[in-house]
Short mmCIF file of C-alpha atoms in Angstrom, two decimals:
data_model
loop_
_atom_site.label_atom_id
_atom_site.label_comp_id
_atom_site.label_asym_id
_atom_site.label_seq_id
_atom_site.Cartn_x
_atom_site.Cartn_y
_atom_site.Cartn_z
CA ASP R 1 42.47 19.89 26.62
CA VAL R 2 42.23 23.35 25.08
CA GLN R 3 40.52 23.08 21.71
CA MET R 4 41.66 25.51 19.03
CA THR R 5 39.22 26.25 16.22
CA GLN R 6 40.29 28.11 13.11
CA SER R 7 38.01 29.78 10.57
CA PRO R 8 37.66 29.55 7.73
CA SER R 9 39.08 26.13 6.90
CA THR R 10 39.76 27.27 3.34
CA LEU R 11 40.10 30.78 2.01
CA SER R 12 40.28 31.79 -1.67
CA ALA R 13 42.02 35.09 -2.29
CA SER R 14 43.94 37.04 -4.90
CA VAL R 15 47.38 38.60 -4.81
CA GLY R 16 47.10 41.95 -3.08
CA ASP R 17 44.07 41.02 -0.98
CA ARG R 18 43.91 41.62 2.75
CA VAL R 19 43.37 38.26 4.45
CA THR R 20 42.25 37.53 8.00
CA ILE R 21 42.22 34.14 9.74
CA THR R 22 40.52 33.65 13.10
CA CYS R 23 41.55 31.25 15.85
CA ARG R 24 39.34 30.64 18.89
CA ALA R 25 40.39 28.83 22.07
CA SER R 26 37.94 26.80 24.16
CA GLN R 27 39.22 28.56 27.27
CA SER R 28 41.39 31.56 27.98
CA ILE R 29 45.04 31.18 26.99
CA SER R 30 46.05 34.78 27.76
CA SER R 31 48.40 35.71 24.90
CA TRP R 32 50.21 32.39 24.65
CA LEU R 33 49.47 31.83 21.00
CA ALA R 34 51.69 31.24 17.98
CA TRP R 35 51.08 31.16 14.24
CA TYR R 36 52.84 29.00 11.64
CA GLN R 37 52.85 28.75 7.87
CA GLN R 38 53.23 25.38 6.17
CA LYS R 39 53.68 24.55 2.50
CA PRO R 40 53.10 21.05 1.06
CA GLY R 41 55.89 18.63 1.94
CA LYS R 42 57.68 21.18 4.11
CA ALA R 43 58.08 21.79 7.82
CA PRO R 44 56.06 24.57 9.43
CA LYS R 45 57.59 28.04 9.52
CA PHE R 46 57.33 30.17 12.66
CA LEU R 47 55.56 33.48 12.07
CA ILE R 48 54.22 35.01 15.29
CA TYR R 49 54.57 34.37 19.02
CA LYS R 50 52.78 35.69 22.06
CA ALA R 51 49.78 36.51 19.84
CA SER R 52 51.22 39.61 18.21
CA SER R 53 55.03 39.50 18.17
CA LEU R 54 56.53 39.02 14.73
CA HIS R 55 59.38 36.50 14.58
CA SER R 56 62.66 37.78 13.19
CA GLY R 57 62.78 37.80 9.40
CA VAL R 58 59.02 37.47 8.90
CA PRO R 59 57.65 40.11 6.49
CA SER R 60 55.78 42.99 8.12
CA ARG R 61 52.66 42.26 6.04
CA PHE R 62 51.96 39.54 8.63
CA SER R 63 50.43 40.63 11.92
CA GLY R 64 48.67 39.00 14.82
CA SER R 65 46.26 40.23 17.44
CA GLY R 66 43.99 39.08 20.24
CA SER R 67 44.08 37.72 23.75
CA GLY R 68 42.02 35.43 25.94
CA THR R 69 40.06 33.23 23.56
CA GLU R 70 39.95 35.06 20.23
CA PHE R 71 42.89 35.72 17.94
CA THR R 72 43.51 36.79 14.36
CA LEU R 73 46.29 36.50 11.82
CA THR R 74 46.20 39.17 9.13
CA ILE R 75 48.15 39.35 5.89
CA SER R 76 47.86 42.95 4.74
CA SER R 77 48.61 42.36 1.06
CA LEU R 78 48.74 38.73 -0.04
CA GLN R 79 51.84 37.78 -2.02
CA PRO R 80 52.36 34.72 -4.26
CA ASP R 81 54.63 33.16 -1.63
CA ASP R 82 51.85 33.35 0.98
CA PHE R 83 49.62 30.66 -0.52
CA ALA R 84 49.94 27.96 2.13
CA THR R 85 48.24 26.47 5.17
CA TYR R 86 48.31 28.41 8.42
CA TYR R 87 48.08 26.96 11.93
CA CYS R 88 47.55 28.57 15.31
CA GLN R 89 48.92 26.92 18.45
CA GLN R 90 48.29 27.54 22.13
CA TYR R 91 51.11 27.02 24.62
CA ASN R 92 49.44 28.15 27.81
CA ILE R 93 48.23 24.75 29.01
CA TYR R 94 49.51 21.21 28.42
CA PRO R 95 48.91 19.49 26.14
CA TRP R 96 49.84 22.24 23.72
CA THR R 97 47.34 22.15 20.89
CA PHE R 98 47.06 23.36 17.31
CA GLY R 99 44.14 24.56 15.27
CA GLN R 100 43.05 22.38 12.36
CA GLY R 101 44.60 24.73 9.81
CA THR R 102 43.42 27.28 7.27
CA LYS R 103 44.39 26.74 3.65
CA VAL R 104 44.86 29.96 1.68
CA GLU R 105 44.25 29.23 -2.00
CA ILE R 106 44.58 31.24 -5.18
CA LYS R 107 41.24 32.66 -6.31
CA GLU H 1 72.34 28.56 11.06
CA VAL H 2 70.07 26.29 13.08
CA HIS H 3 69.88 22.79 11.67
CA LEU H 4 67.71 19.93 12.91
CA VAL H 5 67.86 16.57 11.17
CA GLU H 6 65.53 13.73 12.13
CA SER H 7 66.21 10.08 11.38
CA GLY H 8 64.97 6.64 12.37
CA GLY H 9 61.57 6.59 10.72
CA GLY H 10 60.30 3.68 8.68
CA LEU H 11 57.71 0.94 8.35
CA VAL H 12 56.85 -0.99 11.51
CA GLN H 13 54.11 -3.45 12.40
CA PRO H 14 51.47 -2.62 15.01
CA GLY H 15 52.89 -3.34 18.46
CA GLY H 16 56.43 -2.72 17.27
CA SER H 17 59.03 -0.17 18.31
CA LEU H 18 61.11 2.56 16.72
CA ARG H 19 63.62 5.08 18.01
CA LEU H 20 63.71 8.47 16.36
CA SER H 21 66.75 10.73 16.58
CA CYS H 22 67.19 14.43 15.94
CA ALA H 23 70.69 15.81 15.39
CA ALA H 24 71.01 19.50 16.22
CA SER H 25 73.64 21.97 15.07
CA GLY H 26 74.16 25.70 14.69
CA PHE H 27 73.11 26.61 18.24
CA THR H 28 73.85 25.77 21.88
CA PHE H 29 71.60 22.72 22.11
CA SER H 30 71.99 22.34 25.87
CA THR H 31 70.26 25.66 26.56
CA TYR H 32 67.07 24.99 24.62
CA SER H 33 64.03 22.93 25.46
CA MET H 34 62.82 20.71 22.62
CA SER H 35 59.67 18.97 21.47
CA TRP H 36 58.42 16.37 19.06
CA VAL H 37 55.44 17.32 16.88
CA ARG H 38 53.75 14.95 14.45
CA GLN H 39 51.51 15.25 11.41
CA ALA H 40 49.42 12.35 10.13
CA PRO H 41 49.11 12.15 6.33
CA GLY H 42 46.85 14.95 5.09
CA LYS H 43 46.10 16.08 8.64
CA GLY H 44 47.07 18.89 10.99
CA LEU H 45 49.86 19.25 13.52
CA GLU H 46 49.87 17.50 16.89
CA TRP H 47 52.33 18.22 19.69
CA VAL H 48 53.63 14.92 21.11
CA SER H 49 56.22 15.53 23.81
CA TYR H 50 58.40 18.16 25.49
CA ILE H 51 61.73 17.98 27.30
CA SER H 52 63.42 20.82 29.13
CA SER H 53 67.05 21.75 28.49
CA SER H 54 68.30 19.73 31.46
CA SER H 55 65.80 16.86 31.00
CA SER H 56 64.32 17.70 34.39
CA THR H 57 60.83 18.35 33.01
CA ILE H 58 59.05 16.11 30.51
CA TYR H 59 55.49 16.13 29.20
CA TYR H 60 53.52 13.95 26.80
CA VAL H 61 50.20 14.13 25.05
CA ALA H 62 47.83 11.61 26.64
CA SER H 63 47.62 9.37 23.57
CA VAL H 64 51.33 8.46 23.80
CA GLU H 65 51.84 8.53 27.58
CA GLY H 66 53.31 5.23 28.75
CA ARG H 67 54.30 4.18 25.22
CA PHE H 68 56.71 6.93 24.10
CA THR H 69 59.79 8.19 25.92
CA ILE H 70 61.54 11.45 25.08
CA SER H 71 65.19 11.93 26.00
CA ARG H 72 68.21 13.97 25.03
CA ASP H 73 71.99 13.81 25.15
CA ASN H 74 73.37 17.33 25.39
CA ALA H 75 76.93 16.07 24.90
CA LYS H 76 75.89 14.67 21.53
CA ASN H 77 73.52 17.52 20.61
CA SER H 78 70.79 14.98 20.08
CA LEU H 79 67.12 14.50 20.88
CA TYR H 80 65.40 11.12 20.88
CA LEU H 81 61.92 9.62 20.88
CA GLN H 82 61.59 5.95 21.82
CA MET H 83 58.25 4.71 20.53
CA ASN H 84 56.89 1.39 21.80
CA SER H 85 53.58 -0.43 21.32
CA LEU H 86 53.02 1.46 18.09
CA ARG H 87 49.51 1.76 16.73
CA ASP H 88 48.07 2.53 13.30
CA GLU H 89 47.15 6.00 14.52
CA ASP H 90 50.81 6.79 15.25
CA THR H 91 51.47 6.89 11.50
CA ALA H 92 52.77 10.39 10.80
CA VAL H 93 55.68 12.58 9.90
CA TYR H 94 57.52 13.31 13.14
CA TYR H 95 59.26 16.66 13.49
CA CYS H 96 61.69 17.74 16.15
CA ALA H 97 61.19 21.37 17.04
CA ARG H 98 63.20 23.88 19.04
CA ALA H 99 61.48 26.07 21.62
CA TYR H 100 61.48 29.78 21.00
CA CYS H 101 63.59 31.39 23.71
CA GLY H 102 63.76 35.08 24.50
CA GLY H 103 64.55 37.28 27.45
CA GLY H 104 66.18 34.41 29.29
CA SER H 105 63.16 32.12 29.10
CA CYS H 106 61.97 29.43 26.71
CA TYR H 107 58.36 29.13 25.69
CA GLY H 108 56.06 26.63 24.07
CA SER H 109 56.22 27.97 20.55
CA PHE H 110 58.67 26.50 18.05
CA ASP H 111 61.06 28.65 16.06
CA SER H 112 62.99 25.95 14.23
CA TRP H 113 61.86 22.61 12.81
CA GLY H 114 63.58 19.66 11.18
CA GLN H 115 62.47 18.28 7.84
CA GLY H 116 60.63 15.40 9.51
CA THR H 117 60.86 11.62 9.41
CA LEU H 118 57.97 9.41 8.33
CA VAL H 119 56.77 6.65 10.63
CA THR H 120 54.34 4.18 9.07
CA VAL H 121 52.63 1.65 11.31
CA SER H 122 51.02 -1.05 9.24
CA SER H 123 50.80 -4.82 8.97
#
């Protein structure tokens, strides 16, 4: 199975900060990577597909980059609504696998 | 608006069975592949199973292979997950999720999710 490793596991930041989350795959997944945001008690929300394509309706402060085995999710200016847990997911090879999550907390 | 509503969760003893359902509306269900994704309490997300739009292609994560069966009824706009021989480690919120489709193809990312249904396996 392709193991997805996110770092950091927890991130403390303030409103307005630039935030970057890293996701590493145990083998190359080309650009078949998605990012999701999840708030407590809620379903995940789709943010980014194919590593860098922003899903419709997602604010432009979110961006994704990378290919192969290393990927990043960047929030250019953190907003109050962005405090949540973020997951990466590879869909290049079955079984599709998720990272363990990165919790973005208020500093 | 896309709407996915799961049902069928509950408390079941180890070794027991449950059938989850997901009712879809707001889109042409028969043209989208679908998946089940689960989340154990306090844990991360785990993809469980995939079914193509015509049911011709099905995949499972190894830990449920042979115990779970995914199916769909396009006439009823519904997705199902039959879960047999349930184990403690199957305890989770189960989400149905729609594949993101673009440019005439569907992919393995998920653009719409239901609210989830909780399955608790315990004696």
